[in-house]
Amino acid sequence: MLAQQLDSLRRTNPGAAEEGDSLTNREREGDVGAESDRQRKQEAETLSRELETAAKIAARDQQIDAARQENQDLQLELQRRQALLKDKDIHIDELSHQISNLEDANKTHSVQRLALLKESHH
């Protein structure tokens, strides 16, 4: 529609047509400027979303690192406790062996005492 008006104006008034051309160019420049503004706004929104996503990823990475560290600490504590338990098991085994030896010695001693008692009564 604007183009038709411009053509009509060129035919009827060539000086006004130049002014119309100038207005059309300014409108185009305005359209280009507005489009450029829209593109910059979209780019800013995209960048903002990307930064937000990057921040979320960084926070998640920190949580993962903290969980890994906690897991490693728990593994070390588990190993320490297993070592203590093993030491206690070894100690219990040694005590059980000593008890068994003492029981055997006690039986032997009891049998010897009974034999001596029988001999002394005969």
PDB file of C-alpha atoms in Angstrom, residues 49-114:
ATOM      1  CA  ARG A  49      18.911 -19.157  29.984  1.00  0.00           C
ATOM      2  CA  GLU A  50      22.328 -20.617  29.162  1.00  0.00           C
ATOM      3  CA  LEU A  51      23.863 -18.914  32.206  1.00  0.00           C
ATOM      4  CA  GLU A  52      21.024 -20.178  34.391  1.00  0.00           C
ATOM      5  CA  THR A  53      21.544 -23.700  33.048  1.00  0.00           C
ATOM      6  CA  ALA A  54      25.296 -23.435  33.609  1.00  0.00           C
ATOM      7  CA  ALA A  55      24.685 -22.293  37.203  1.00  0.00           C
ATOM      8  CA  LYS A  56      22.368 -25.252  37.803  1.00  0.00           C
ATOM      9  CA  ILE A  57      24.937 -27.632  36.334  1.00  0.00           C
ATOM     10  CA  ALA A  58      27.688 -26.117  38.496  1.00  0.00           C
ATOM     11  CA  ALA A  59      25.512 -26.483  41.621  1.00  0.00           C
ATOM     12  CA  ARG A  60      24.731 -30.094  40.706  1.00  0.00           C
ATOM     13  CA  ASP A  61      28.437 -30.764  40.111  1.00  0.00           C
ATOM     14  CA  GLN A  62      29.212 -29.378  43.567  1.00  0.00           C
ATOM     15  CA  GLN A  63      26.569 -31.657  45.091  1.00  0.00           C
ATOM     16  CA  ILE A  64      28.041 -34.631  43.251  1.00  0.00           C
ATOM     17  CA  ASP A  65      31.557 -33.737  44.441  1.00  0.00           C
ATOM     18  CA  ALA A  66      30.317 -33.392  48.026  1.00  0.00           C
ATOM     19  CA  ALA A  67      28.539 -36.760  47.798  1.00  0.00           C
ATOM     20  CA  ARG A  68      31.678 -38.370  46.383  1.00  0.00           C
ATOM     21  CA  GLN A  69      33.768 -36.938  49.204  1.00  0.00           C
ATOM     22  CA  GLU A  70      31.256 -38.151  51.794  1.00  0.00           C
ATOM     23  CA  ASN A  71      31.263 -41.587  50.157  1.00  0.00           C
ATOM     24  CA  GLN A  72      35.051 -41.692  50.234  1.00  0.00           C
ATOM     25  CA  ASP A  73      35.059 -40.688  53.913  1.00  0.00           C
ATOM     26  CA  LEU A  74      32.504 -43.389  54.695  1.00  0.00           C
ATOM     27  CA  GLN A  75      34.562 -45.979  52.810  1.00  0.00           C
ATOM     28  CA  LEU A  76      37.637 -45.065  54.863  1.00  0.00           C
ATOM     29  CA  GLU A  77      35.628 -45.304  58.093  1.00  0.00           C
ATOM     30  CA  LEU A  78      34.272 -48.688  57.004  1.00  0.00           C
ATOM     31  CA  GLN A  79      37.796 -49.933  56.277  1.00  0.00           C
ATOM     32  CA  ARG A  80      38.992 -48.668  59.659  1.00  0.00           C
ATOM     33  CA  ARG A  81      36.140 -50.430  61.468  1.00  0.00           C
ATOM     34  CA  GLN A  82      36.675 -53.636  59.495  1.00  0.00           C
ATOM     35  CA  ALA A  83      40.338 -53.577  60.507  1.00  0.00           C
ATOM     36  CA  LEU A  84      39.356 -53.131  64.157  1.00  0.00           C
ATOM     37  CA  LEU A  85      36.852 -55.949  63.894  1.00  0.00           C
ATOM     38  CA  LYS A  86      39.459 -58.189  62.312  1.00  0.00           C
ATOM     39  CA  ASP A  87      41.868 -57.375  65.137  1.00  0.00           C
ATOM     40  CA  LYS A  88      39.154 -58.182  67.677  1.00  0.00           C
ATOM     41  CA  ASP A  89      38.328 -61.425  65.855  1.00  0.00           C
ATOM     42  CA  ILE A  90      41.998 -62.399  65.967  1.00  0.00           C
ATOM     43  CA  HIS A  91      42.118 -61.540  69.665  1.00  0.00           C
ATOM     44  CA  ILE A  92      38.942 -63.572  70.291  1.00  0.00           C
ATOM     45  CA  ASP A  93      40.455 -66.506  68.387  1.00  0.00           C
ATOM     46  CA  GLU A  94      43.612 -66.266  70.497  1.00  0.00           C
ATOM     47  CA  LEU A  95      41.558 -66.150  73.702  1.00  0.00           C
ATOM     48  CA  SER A  96      39.447 -69.110  72.543  1.00  0.00           C
ATOM     49  CA  HIS A  97      42.631 -71.060  71.850  1.00  0.00           C
ATOM     50  CA  GLN A  98      44.018 -70.166  75.289  1.00  0.00           C
ATOM     51  CA  ILE A  99      40.735 -71.205  76.953  1.00  0.00           C
ATOM     52  CA  SER A 100      40.799 -74.495  75.081  1.00  0.00           C
ATOM     53  CA  ASN A 101      44.403 -75.093  76.196  1.00  0.00           C
ATOM     54  CA  LEU A 102      43.492 -74.263  79.789  1.00  0.00           C
ATOM     55  CA  GLU A 103      40.487 -76.603  79.663  1.00  0.00           C
ATOM     56  CA  ASP A 104      42.710 -79.376  78.283  1.00  0.00           C
ATOM     57  CA  ALA A 105      45.296 -78.705  80.975  1.00  0.00           C
ATOM     58  CA  ASN A 106      42.567 -78.706  83.625  1.00  0.00           C
ATOM     59  CA  LYS A 107      41.222 -82.054  82.372  1.00  0.00           C
ATOM     60  CA  THR A 108      44.711 -83.521  82.360  1.00  0.00           C
ATOM     61  CA  HIS A 109      45.366 -82.177  85.831  1.00  0.00           C
ATOM     62  CA  SER A 110      41.987 -83.522  87.083  1.00  0.00           C
ATOM     63  CA  VAL A 111      42.715 -86.962  85.642  1.00  0.00           C
ATOM     64  CA  GLN A 112      46.166 -86.933  87.253  1.00  0.00           C
ATOM     65  CA  ARG A 113      44.690 -85.899  90.606  1.00  0.00           C
ATOM     66  CA  LEU A 114      42.080 -88.647  90.407  1.00  0.00           C
TER      67      LEU A 114
END
